[in-house]
mmCIF file of C-alpha atoms and ligand atoms in Angstrom:
data_model
loop_
_atom_site.group_PDB
_atom_site.id
_atom_site.type_symbol
_atom_site.label_atom_id
_atom_site.label_comp_id
_atom_site.label_asym_id
_atom_site.label_seq_id
_atom_site.Cartn_x
_atom_site.Cartn_y
_atom_site.Cartn_z
ATOM 1 C CA UNK E 1 103.528 79.573 190.632
ATOM 2 C CA UNK E 2 105.560 82.494 189.405
ATOM 3 C CA UNK E 3 107.276 84.694 191.955
ATOM 4 C CA UNK E 4 106.201 88.336 191.644
ATOM 5 C CA UNK E 5 108.820 90.307 189.734
ATOM 6 C CA UNK E 6 110.519 87.261 188.193
ATOM 7 C CA UNK E 7 111.959 87.125 185.692
ATOM 8 C CA UNK E 8 113.012 90.747 186.000
ATOM 9 C CA UNK E 9 111.998 92.610 182.851
ATOM 10 C CA UNK E 10 115.117 94.029 181.255
ATOM 11 C CA UNK E 11 114.557 95.021 177.623
ATOM 12 C CA UNK E 12 117.298 94.416 175.076
ATOM 13 C CA UNK E 13 117.789 96.759 172.146
ATOM 14 C CA UNK E 14 116.271 96.140 168.735
ATOM 15 C CA UNK E 15 113.499 93.765 169.756
ATOM 16 C CA UNK E 16 109.749 94.086 169.105
ATOM 17 C CA UNK E 17 107.464 95.434 171.845
ATOM 18 C CA UNK E 18 104.891 92.688 171.336
ATOM 19 C CA UNK E 19 104.930 89.105 170.069
ATOM 20 C CA UNK E 20 101.937 87.062 168.939
ATOM 21 C CA UNK E 21 102.237 83.454 170.006
ATOM 22 C CA UNK E 22 100.692 80.939 167.631
ATOM 23 C CA UNK E 23 99.857 78.095 170.011
ATOM 24 C CA UNK E 24 100.139 74.640 168.391
ATOM 25 C CA UNK E 25 99.895 72.263 171.385
ATOM 26 C CA UNK E 26 96.395 70.986 170.647
ATOM 27 C CA UNK E 27 97.353 70.138 167.051
ATOM 28 C CA UNK E 28 101.114 69.699 166.614
ATOM 29 C CA UNK E 29 101.432 68.473 170.186
ATOM 30 C CA UNK E 30 98.574 66.012 170.420
ATOM 31 C CA UNK E 31 98.998 64.617 166.885
ATOM 32 C CA UNK E 32 102.199 63.036 168.078
ATOM 33 C CA UNK E 33 100.999 61.459 171.313
ATOM 34 C CA UNK E 34 100.950 57.676 171.472
ATOM 35 C CA UNK E 35 97.630 57.724 173.257
ATOM 36 C CA UNK E 36 94.595 59.447 171.838
ATOM 37 C CA UNK E 37 93.279 62.090 174.174
ATOM 38 C CA UNK E 38 89.468 62.086 174.662
ATOM 39 C CA UNK E 39 87.693 64.784 172.658
ATOM 40 C CA UNK E 40 86.284 66.484 175.786
ATOM 41 C CA UNK E 41 89.802 66.763 177.234
ATOM 42 C CA UNK E 42 91.084 68.331 173.998
ATOM 43 C CA UNK E 43 88.231 70.848 174.011
ATOM 44 C CA UNK E 44 89.002 71.724 177.620
ATOM 45 C CA UNK E 45 92.680 72.088 176.682
ATOM 46 C CA UNK E 46 91.863 74.554 173.890
ATOM 47 C CA UNK E 47 89.532 76.538 176.165
ATOM 48 C CA UNK E 48 92.124 76.687 178.939
ATOM 49 C CA UNK E 49 94.816 77.865 176.516
ATOM 50 C CA UNK E 50 92.512 80.652 175.352
ATOM 51 C CA UNK E 51 91.721 81.474 178.961
ATOM 52 C CA UNK E 52 95.466 81.819 179.628
ATOM 53 C CA UNK E 53 95.536 84.659 177.098
ATOM 54 C CA UNK E 54 96.617 82.883 173.913
ATOM 55 C CA UNK E 55 94.757 84.504 171.025
ATOM 56 C CA UNK E 56 95.692 81.997 168.304
ATOM 57 C CA UNK E 57 95.112 78.388 169.287
ATOM 58 C CA UNK E 58 95.522 75.897 166.465
ATOM 59 C CA UNK E 59 92.735 73.467 167.202
ATOM 60 C CA UNK E 60 93.034 70.361 165.016
ATOM 61 C CA UNK E 61 93.628 68.993 161.502
ATOM 62 C CA UNK E 62 91.222 67.945 158.782
ATOM 63 C CA UNK E 63 93.651 65.378 157.414
ATOM 64 C CA UNK E 64 93.012 61.740 156.612
ATOM 65 C CA UNK E 65 92.084 60.004 159.892
ATOM 66 C CA UNK E 66 94.237 56.992 158.996
ATOM 67 C CA UNK E 67 97.302 59.216 158.628
ATOM 68 C CA UNK E 68 96.811 61.008 161.953
ATOM 69 C CA UNK E 69 94.411 58.938 164.082
ATOM 70 C CA UNK E 70 95.036 61.167 167.124
ATOM 71 C CA UNK E 71 93.103 63.969 165.410
ATOM 72 C CA UNK E 72 90.385 61.816 163.807
ATOM 73 C CA UNK E 73 87.782 63.511 166.011
ATOM 74 C CA UNK E 74 88.115 66.939 164.318
ATOM 75 C CA UNK E 75 84.406 66.988 163.418
ATOM 76 C CA UNK E 76 83.410 66.382 167.045
ATOM 77 C CA UNK E 77 86.058 68.633 168.577
ATOM 78 C CA UNK E 78 85.560 71.814 166.606
ATOM 79 C CA UNK E 79 81.908 72.419 167.632
ATOM 80 C CA UNK E 80 82.665 71.306 171.188
ATOM 81 C CA UNK E 81 85.258 74.082 171.590
ATOM 82 C CA UNK E 82 82.650 76.614 170.507
ATOM 83 C CA UNK E 83 83.153 80.256 169.704
ATOM 84 C CA UNK E 84 85.844 81.722 171.937
ATOM 85 C CA UNK E 85 85.589 85.488 171.733
ATOM 86 C CA UNK E 86 88.681 87.151 170.280
ATOM 87 C CA UNK E 87 90.478 83.847 169.811
ATOM 88 C CA UNK E 88 91.421 82.473 166.404
ATOM 89 C CA UNK E 89 91.160 78.715 165.983
ATOM 90 C CA UNK E 90 93.080 77.779 162.835
ATOM 91 C CA UNK E 91 92.929 74.231 161.511
ATOM 92 C CA UNK E 92 95.229 72.285 159.190
ATOM 93 C CA UNK E 93 93.912 71.377 155.758
ATOM 94 C CA UNK E 94 95.945 69.206 153.324
ATOM 95 C CA UNK E 95 93.663 69.325 150.272
ATOM 96 C CA UNK E 96 90.199 70.153 148.906
ATOM 97 C CA UNK E 97 88.535 67.453 150.972
ATOM 98 C CA UNK E 98 90.087 68.926 154.108
ATOM 99 C CA UNK E 99 88.891 72.402 153.173
ATOM 100 C CA UNK E 100 85.343 71.086 152.603
ATOM 101 C CA UNK E 101 85.375 69.585 156.070
ATOM 102 C CA UNK E 102 86.741 72.766 157.661
ATOM 103 C CA UNK E 103 84.230 74.999 155.872
ATOM 104 C CA UNK E 104 81.330 72.749 156.850
ATOM 105 C CA UNK E 105 82.162 73.477 160.490
ATOM 106 C CA UNK E 106 82.643 77.209 160.022
ATOM 107 C CA UNK E 107 86.440 77.410 160.387
ATOM 108 C CA UNK E 108 87.695 80.930 159.586
ATOM 109 C CA UNK E 109 91.418 80.248 159.516
ATOM 110 C CA UNK E 110 93.182 77.399 157.790
ATOM 111 C CA UNK E 111 96.762 76.309 157.283
ATOM 112 C CA UNK E 112 98.166 74.340 154.385
ATOM 113 C CA UNK E 113 101.449 72.584 155.035
ATOM 114 C CA UNK E 114 104.180 72.256 152.466
ATOM 115 C CA UNK E 115 107.678 70.871 152.758
ATOM 116 C CA UNK E 116 110.993 72.335 151.674
ATOM 117 C CA UNK E 117 112.177 68.831 150.769
ATOM 118 C CA UNK E 118 111.011 66.061 148.454
ATOM 119 C CA UNK E 119 111.452 63.345 151.082
ATOM 120 C CA UNK E 120 109.166 64.956 153.616
ATOM 121 C CA UNK E 121 106.572 65.925 150.986
ATOM 122 C CA UNK E 122 106.391 62.241 150.138
ATOM 123 C CA UNK E 123 106.318 61.041 153.759
ATOM 124 C CA UNK E 124 103.811 63.610 154.982
ATOM 125 C CA UNK E 125 101.548 64.211 152.004
ATOM 126 C CA UNK E 126 102.179 61.232 149.720
ATOM 127 C CA UNK E 127 103.058 63.647 146.903
ATOM 128 C CA UNK E 128 106.143 65.168 145.299
ATOM 129 C CA UNK E 129 106.885 68.708 146.400
ATOM 130 C CA UNK E 130 105.457 70.205 143.210
ATOM 131 C CA UNK E 131 102.427 67.910 143.279
ATOM 132 C CA UNK E 132 101.686 69.050 146.828
ATOM 133 C CA UNK E 133 101.969 72.721 145.825
ATOM 134 C CA UNK E 134 99.579 72.013 142.938
ATOM 135 C CA UNK E 135 97.113 70.513 145.435
ATOM 136 C CA UNK E 136 97.359 73.598 147.660
ATOM 137 C CA UNK E 137 96.839 76.150 144.911
ATOM 138 C CA UNK E 138 93.066 75.690 144.443
ATOM 139 C CA UNK E 139 92.624 75.167 148.188
ATOM 140 C CA UNK E 140 94.198 78.534 148.979
ATOM 141 C CA UNK E 141 92.282 80.227 146.137
ATOM 142 C CA UNK E 142 88.945 78.872 147.392
ATOM 143 C CA UNK E 143 89.764 79.768 150.993
ATOM 144 C CA UNK E 144 90.742 83.334 150.022
ATOM 145 C CA UNK E 145 87.569 83.603 147.964
ATOM 146 C CA UNK E 146 85.660 82.913 151.163
ATOM 147 C CA UNK E 147 87.750 85.453 153.078
ATOM 148 C CA UNK E 148 89.511 82.912 155.213
ATOM 149 C CA UNK E 149 92.919 83.677 156.671
ATOM 150 C CA UNK E 150 95.462 81.240 155.231
ATOM 151 C CA UNK E 151 98.749 80.244 156.788
ATOM 152 C CA UNK E 152 101.335 78.321 154.794
ATOM 153 C CA UNK E 153 103.612 76.070 156.797
ATOM 154 C CA UNK E 154 106.950 75.072 155.328
ATOM 155 C CA UNK E 155 108.473 72.071 157.102
ATOM 156 C CA UNK E 156 112.153 71.039 157.064
ATOM 157 C CA UNK E 157 113.408 74.584 156.439
ATOM 158 C CA UNK E 158 116.821 73.908 157.989
ATOM 159 C CA UNK E 159 117.462 70.190 157.815
ATOM 160 C CA UNK E 160 115.741 66.976 156.847
ATOM 161 C CA UNK E 161 116.202 63.505 158.370
ATOM 162 C CA UNK E 162 116.622 61.894 154.929
ATOM 163 C CA UNK E 163 118.305 64.688 152.936
ATOM 164 C CA UNK E 164 120.495 66.406 155.535
ATOM 165 C CA UNK E 165 121.106 70.163 155.261
ATOM 166 C CA UNK E 166 118.455 71.938 153.199
ATOM 167 C CA UNK E 167 119.704 74.579 150.741
ATOM 168 C CA UNK E 168 118.235 77.996 151.495
ATOM 169 C CA UNK E 169 117.160 78.589 147.885
ATOM 170 C CA UNK E 170 114.954 75.495 148.108
ATOM 171 C CA UNK E 171 113.130 76.938 151.146
ATOM 172 C CA UNK E 172 112.796 80.345 149.495
ATOM 173 C CA UNK E 173 111.223 78.776 146.393
ATOM 174 C CA UNK E 174 108.508 77.031 148.425
ATOM 175 C CA UNK E 175 107.857 80.161 150.524
ATOM 176 C CA UNK E 176 107.468 82.260 147.403
ATOM 177 C CA UNK E 177 105.089 79.722 145.826
ATOM 178 C CA UNK E 178 102.886 79.799 148.915
ATOM 179 C CA UNK E 179 102.881 83.610 148.955
ATOM 180 C CA UNK E 180 102.087 83.737 145.230
ATOM 181 C CA UNK E 181 99.116 81.449 145.829
ATOM 182 C CA UNK E 182 97.776 83.940 148.348
ATOM 183 C CA UNK E 183 98.894 82.682 151.761
ATOM 184 C CA UNK E 184 98.592 85.557 154.246
ATOM 185 C CA UNK E 185 101.290 84.249 156.511
ATOM 186 C CA UNK E 186 104.133 81.733 156.414
ATOM 187 C CA UNK E 187 105.514 79.602 159.200
ATOM 188 C CA UNK E 188 109.118 78.450 158.832
ATOM 189 C CA UNK E 189 109.314 75.018 160.415
ATOM 190 C CA UNK E 190 112.489 73.596 161.889
ATOM 191 C CA UNK E 191 110.701 70.272 162.080
ATOM 192 C CA UNK E 192 113.665 68.278 163.452
ATOM 193 C CA UNK E 193 115.195 71.102 165.488
ATOM 194 C CA UNK E 194 118.565 71.392 163.736
ATOM 195 C CA UNK E 195 118.602 75.157 163.087
ATOM 196 C CA UNK E 196 121.118 77.476 164.731
ATOM 197 C CA UNK E 197 120.817 81.283 164.984
ATOM 198 C CA UNK E 198 123.101 82.240 162.079
ATOM 199 C CA UNK E 199 121.178 79.919 159.768
ATOM 200 C CA UNK E 200 117.897 81.496 160.905
ATOM 201 C CA UNK E 201 119.191 85.005 160.171
ATOM 202 C CA UNK E 202 120.516 83.935 156.779
ATOM 203 C CA UNK E 203 117.189 82.395 155.748
ATOM 204 C CA UNK E 204 115.232 85.457 156.896
ATOM 205 C CA UNK E 205 117.581 87.785 154.985
ATOM 206 C CA UNK E 206 117.321 85.691 151.825
ATOM 207 C CA UNK E 207 113.530 85.685 152.069
ATOM 208 C CA UNK E 208 113.509 89.486 152.396
ATOM 209 C CA UNK E 209 115.900 89.784 149.471
ATOM 210 C CA UNK E 210 113.576 87.680 147.314
ATOM 211 C CA UNK E 211 110.555 89.788 148.199
ATOM 212 C CA UNK E 212 109.043 87.994 151.208
ATOM 213 C CA UNK E 213 108.646 90.627 153.945
ATOM 214 C CA UNK E 214 109.348 89.853 157.590
ATOM 215 C CA UNK E 215 105.852 90.834 158.726
ATOM 216 C CA UNK E 216 104.307 87.778 157.004
ATOM 217 C CA UNK E 217 106.813 85.368 158.526
ATOM 218 C CA UNK E 218 106.328 83.283 161.649
ATOM 219 C CA UNK E 219 108.918 80.898 163.071
ATOM 220 C CA UNK E 220 108.314 77.359 164.288
ATOM 221 C CA UNK E 221 111.197 75.842 166.200
ATOM 222 C CA UNK E 222 111.686 72.452 167.747
ATOM 223 C CA UNK E 223 114.012 72.026 170.693
ATOM 224 C CA UNK E 224 115.726 68.756 169.749
ATOM 225 C CA UNK E 225 119.228 70.198 170.229
ATOM 226 C CA UNK E 226 118.277 72.891 172.776
ATOM 227 C CA UNK E 227 118.441 75.678 170.182
ATOM 228 C CA UNK E 228 114.797 76.752 169.985
ATOM 229 C CA UNK E 229 115.060 79.829 172.227
ATOM 230 C CA UNK E 230 118.373 80.968 170.739
ATOM 231 C CA UNK E 231 116.821 80.665 167.278
ATOM 232 C CA UNK E 232 113.754 82.566 168.429
ATOM 233 C CA UNK E 233 115.908 85.353 169.812
ATOM 234 C CA UNK E 234 117.703 85.640 166.463
ATOM 235 C CA UNK E 235 114.367 85.824 164.639
ATOM 236 C CA UNK E 236 113.140 88.546 167.038
ATOM 237 C CA UNK E 237 116.291 90.533 166.366
ATOM 238 C CA UNK E 238 115.480 90.297 162.675
ATOM 239 C CA UNK E 239 112.006 91.730 163.374
ATOM 240 C CA UNK E 240 109.823 88.592 163.434
ATOM 241 C CA UNK E 241 106.788 89.057 165.714
ATOM 242 C CA UNK E 242 104.935 85.744 165.262
ATOM 243 C CA UNK E 243 106.347 82.756 167.111
ATOM 244 C CA UNK E 244 104.839 79.264 167.178
ATOM 245 C CA UNK E 245 105.030 77.317 170.402
ATOM 246 C CA UNK E 246 103.400 74.341 172.054
ATOM 247 C CA UNK E 247 102.070 74.389 175.613
ATOM 248 C CA UNK E 248 104.190 72.189 177.819
ATOM 249 C CA UNK E 249 106.510 71.453 174.873
ATOM 250 C CA UNK E 250 104.161 68.799 173.542
ATOM 251 C CA UNK E 251 104.710 67.163 170.231
ATOM 252 C CA UNK E 252 106.936 66.422 167.321
ATOM 253 C CA UNK E 253 105.771 65.140 163.981
ATOM 254 C CA UNK E 254 104.422 61.636 163.275
ATOM 255 C CA UNK E 255 106.074 61.564 159.830
ATOM 256 C CA UNK E 256 109.550 62.728 160.883
ATOM 257 C CA UNK E 257 111.032 60.297 163.376
ATOM 258 C CA UNK E 258 113.789 62.581 164.630
ATOM 259 C CA UNK E 259 111.386 65.397 165.500
ATOM 260 C CA UNK E 260 111.071 65.865 169.250
ATOM 261 C CA UNK E 261 109.152 68.508 171.102
ATOM 262 C CA UNK E 262 108.183 71.921 169.846
ATOM 263 C CA UNK E 263 109.465 74.978 171.660
ATOM 264 C CA UNK E 264 107.462 75.061 174.909
ATOM 265 C CA UNK E 265 105.133 78.050 175.152
ATOM 266 C CA UNK E 266 106.037 78.537 178.817
ATOM 267 C CA UNK E 267 109.775 78.684 178.057
ATOM 268 C CA UNK E 268 109.062 81.247 175.344
ATOM 269 C CA UNK E 269 106.821 83.344 177.593
ATOM 270 C CA UNK E 270 109.454 83.294 180.337
ATOM 271 C CA UNK E 271 112.104 84.666 177.983
ATOM 272 C CA UNK E 272 109.764 87.269 176.470
ATOM 273 C CA UNK E 273 108.692 88.421 179.928
ATOM 274 C CA UNK E 274 112.315 88.836 180.877
ATOM 275 C CA UNK E 275 112.840 90.938 177.765
ATOM 276 C CA UNK E 276 109.815 93.089 178.626
ATOM 277 C CA UNK E 277 107.996 91.890 175.486
ATOM 278 C CA UNK E 278 104.220 91.770 175.769
ATOM 279 C CA UNK E 279 102.434 88.502 174.851
ATOM 280 C CA UNK E 280 99.155 88.867 176.759
ATOM 281 C CA UNK E 281 99.729 85.430 178.305
ATOM 282 C CA UNK E 282 99.092 84.658 181.978
ATOM 283 C CA UNK E 283 102.030 82.355 182.744
ATOM 284 C CA UNK E 284 100.535 80.863 185.920
ATOM 285 C CA UNK E 285 97.366 79.828 184.108
ATOM 286 C CA UNK E 286 99.371 78.429 181.231
ATOM 287 C CA UNK E 287 101.633 76.387 183.507
ATOM 288 C CA UNK E 288 98.587 75.056 185.381
ATOM 289 C CA UNK E 289 97.070 74.018 182.043
ATOM 290 C CA UNK E 290 100.208 72.194 180.923
ATOM 291 C CA UNK E 291 100.586 70.509 184.305
ATOM 292 C CA UNK E 292 96.954 69.369 183.996
ATOM 293 C CA UNK E 293 97.559 68.089 180.437
ATOM 294 C CA UNK E 294 100.693 66.246 181.575
ATOM 295 C CA UNK E 295 98.509 64.457 184.148
ATOM 296 C CA UNK E 296 96.017 63.515 181.424
ATOM 297 C CA UNK E 297 98.886 62.104 179.354
ATOM 298 C CA UNK E 298 100.413 60.342 182.351
ATOM 299 C CA UNK E 299 103.895 61.814 181.985
ATOM 300 C CA UNK E 300 105.720 64.976 183.064
ATOM 301 C CA UNK E 301 105.920 67.991 180.780
ATOM 302 C CA UNK E 302 109.285 68.354 179.004
ATOM 303 C CA UNK E 303 109.115 72.147 179.477
ATOM 304 C CA UNK E 304 111.800 73.419 181.878
ATOM 305 C CA UNK E 305 109.572 76.309 182.893
ATOM 306 C CA UNK E 306 106.564 74.089 183.596
ATOM 307 C CA UNK E 307 108.760 71.827 185.727
ATOM 308 C CA UNK E 308 110.379 74.710 187.601
ATOM 309 C CA UNK E 309 107.126 76.503 188.331
ATOM 310 C CA UNK E 310 105.069 73.376 189.119
ATOM 311 C CA UNK E 311 107.815 72.292 191.519
ATOM 312 C CA UNK E 312 107.523 75.614 193.395
ATOM 313 C CA UNK E 313 103.851 74.812 194.111
ATOM 314 C CA UNK E 314 104.709 71.685 196.118
HETATM 315 P P1 HMG B 401 96.499 59.979 150.107
HETATM 316 O O1 HMG B 401 96.426 58.578 150.647
HETATM 317 O O2 HMG B 401 97.443 60.232 148.976
HETATM 318 O O3 HMG B 401 95.040 60.500 149.746
HETATM 319 O O4 HMG B 401 96.854 60.916 151.328
HETATM 320 P P2 HMG B 401 94.240 60.488 148.361
HETATM 321 O O5 HMG B 401 94.137 61.870 147.903
HETATM 322 O O6 HMG B 401 94.832 59.453 147.443
HETATM 323 O O7 HMG B 401 92.825 59.964 148.846
HETATM 324 C C1 HMG B 401 92.688 58.661 149.415
HETATM 325 C C2 HMG B 401 91.413 58.617 150.256
HETATM 326 O O8 HMG B 401 91.569 59.510 151.364
HETATM 327 C C3 HMG B 401 90.156 59.057 149.522
HETATM 328 O O9 HMG B 401 89.080 58.282 150.032
HETATM 329 C C4 HMG B 401 89.965 60.499 149.967
HETATM 330 O O10 HMG B 401 88.617 60.925 149.942
HETATM 331 C C5 HMG B 401 90.458 60.420 151.399
HETATM 332 P P3 HMG B 401 88.451 57.069 149.181
HETATM 333 O O11 HMG B 401 88.023 57.690 147.899
HETATM 334 O O12 HMG B 401 89.601 56.121 149.010
HETATM 335 O O13 HMG B 401 87.393 56.571 150.104
HETATM 336 N N1 HMG B 401 90.930 61.737 151.848
HETATM 337 C C6 HMG B 401 90.533 62.347 152.977
HETATM 338 N N2 HMG B 401 89.692 61.997 153.950
HETATM 339 C C7 HMG B 401 89.506 62.889 154.949
HETATM 340 N N3 HMG B 401 90.119 64.094 155.009
HETATM 341 C C8 HMG B 401 90.974 64.483 154.062
HETATM 342 C C9 HMG B 401 91.201 63.569 152.993
HETATM 343 N N4 HMG B 401 91.997 63.649 151.895
HETATM 344 C C10 HMG B 401 91.820 62.520 151.212
HETATM 345 N N5 HMG B 401 91.562 65.664 154.124
HETATM 346 C C11 HMG B 401 96.726 63.060 152.395
HETATM 347 C C12 HMG B 401 97.042 62.309 151.125
HETATM 348 C C13 HMG B 401 97.196 64.483 152.239
HETATM 349 C C14 HMG B 401 95.234 63.010 152.651
HETATM 350 C C15 HMG B 401 97.474 62.360 153.571
HETATM 351 O O14 HMG B 401 98.808 62.251 153.223
HETATM 352 C C16 HMG B 401 97.343 63.104 154.865
HETATM 353 O O15 HMG B 401 96.265 63.197 155.443
HETATM 354 N N6 HMG B 401 98.486 63.624 155.388
HETATM 355 C C17 HMG B 401 98.485 64.416 156.617
HETATM 356 C C18 HMG B 401 99.765 64.235 157.367
HETATM 357 C C19 HMG B 401 99.796 65.144 158.576
HETATM 358 O O16 HMG B 401 98.785 65.628 159.041
HETATM 359 N N7 HMG B 401 101.003 65.377 159.112
HETATM 360 C C20 HMG B 401 101.204 66.233 160.230
HETATM 361 C C21 HMG B 401 101.042 67.705 159.916
HETATM 362 S S1 HMG B 401 102.501 68.493 159.250
HETATM 363 C C22 HMG B 401 103.437 68.877 160.610
HETATM 364 O O17 HMG B 401 103.123 68.466 161.668
HETATM 365 C C23 HMG B 401 104.602 69.803 160.488
HETATM 366 C C24 HMG B 401 104.264 71.215 160.973
HETATM 367 O O18 HMG B 401 103.776 71.187 162.303
HETATM 368 C C25 HMG B 401 105.501 72.095 160.908
HETATM 369 C C26 HMG B 401 106.645 71.600 161.767
HETATM 370 O O19 HMG B 401 106.445 71.027 162.848
HETATM 371 O O20 HMG B 401 107.785 71.884 161.350
HETATM 372 C C27 HMG B 401 103.185 71.851 160.130
HETATM 373 MG MG1 MG B 402 106.102 71.424 165.061
#
């Protein structure tokens, strides 16, 4: 349980008043679990996240079930979650077949997911980078035609386990392609968690310089080297107001071995609260949800904040 008044809210100059958290625990988190979580538990997880005040809760993926068996129940899960008032439930879609499946269930927000590197495009999508962009183009066009909101993820924006450091111009090219296709929003993925704050600022500046405005950019950090919050702070200073995070710090990526957990939503909320930045999230409810999910998974949450606040309850 949080202690009233903690953390003390002390605003810092030049930061946004409000941040929208794009919660990815039910998708990015659970796709990487060794065990497959029962569909009813996933639905309860999504509902509890919404109940904690998260307004964007990525629900699942309409990918090939053999590639990500943990999310093979997307058809059963999506209707089970139901219509949560005021809460967006985006889903991942890798191709036309995925979009068909998402549309059949009434999804209103989708995300395509590109890579900034050839190696990860091959590992994750079984395509070259340009082939994968060619697959996305008609998917995004059809989704926009149906008035869906489309997010474009770009993985490996800072480093890649096979290729090492990723040149910024390579990331910018993929971001621009996704914008040109019609993606409403981008998410810059540090899939293996190797970014540092200066690199984040440099990429954001280059994107702006090449015509991608900050207000369409979200950031997606992993905490492999403990840099996720520092990188987030840098992005906030640059004016970014959409931050991806995963409840309890769940997840990594099944097709990138060195990817460990995403930035934990609780750790993010703790910092934003301290900075006096509004997120609309009830931290106690969120921590209770992650503690519950950790029990379902049979292991403790890697989130420092979940551990600190759950410990206080005992
Ligand atoms: P492929 O084997 O090249 O597929 O996989 P294909 O196009 O050759 O089709 C083969 C068969 O799969 C066909 O069936 C298709 O119908 C079927 P057949 O004719 O042989 O019976 N198929 C599908 N079935 C169901 N749903 C579909 C679908 N598509 C084809 N959507 C494919 C290509 C893209 C499908 C595969 O590589 C795939 O599913 N990849 C998904 C990988 C994934 O989900 N990775 C995790 C998400 S990315 C991530 O986590 C990073 C991120 O979080 C950012 C970060 O953390 O930094 C976003
Ligand atoms: Mg991730």
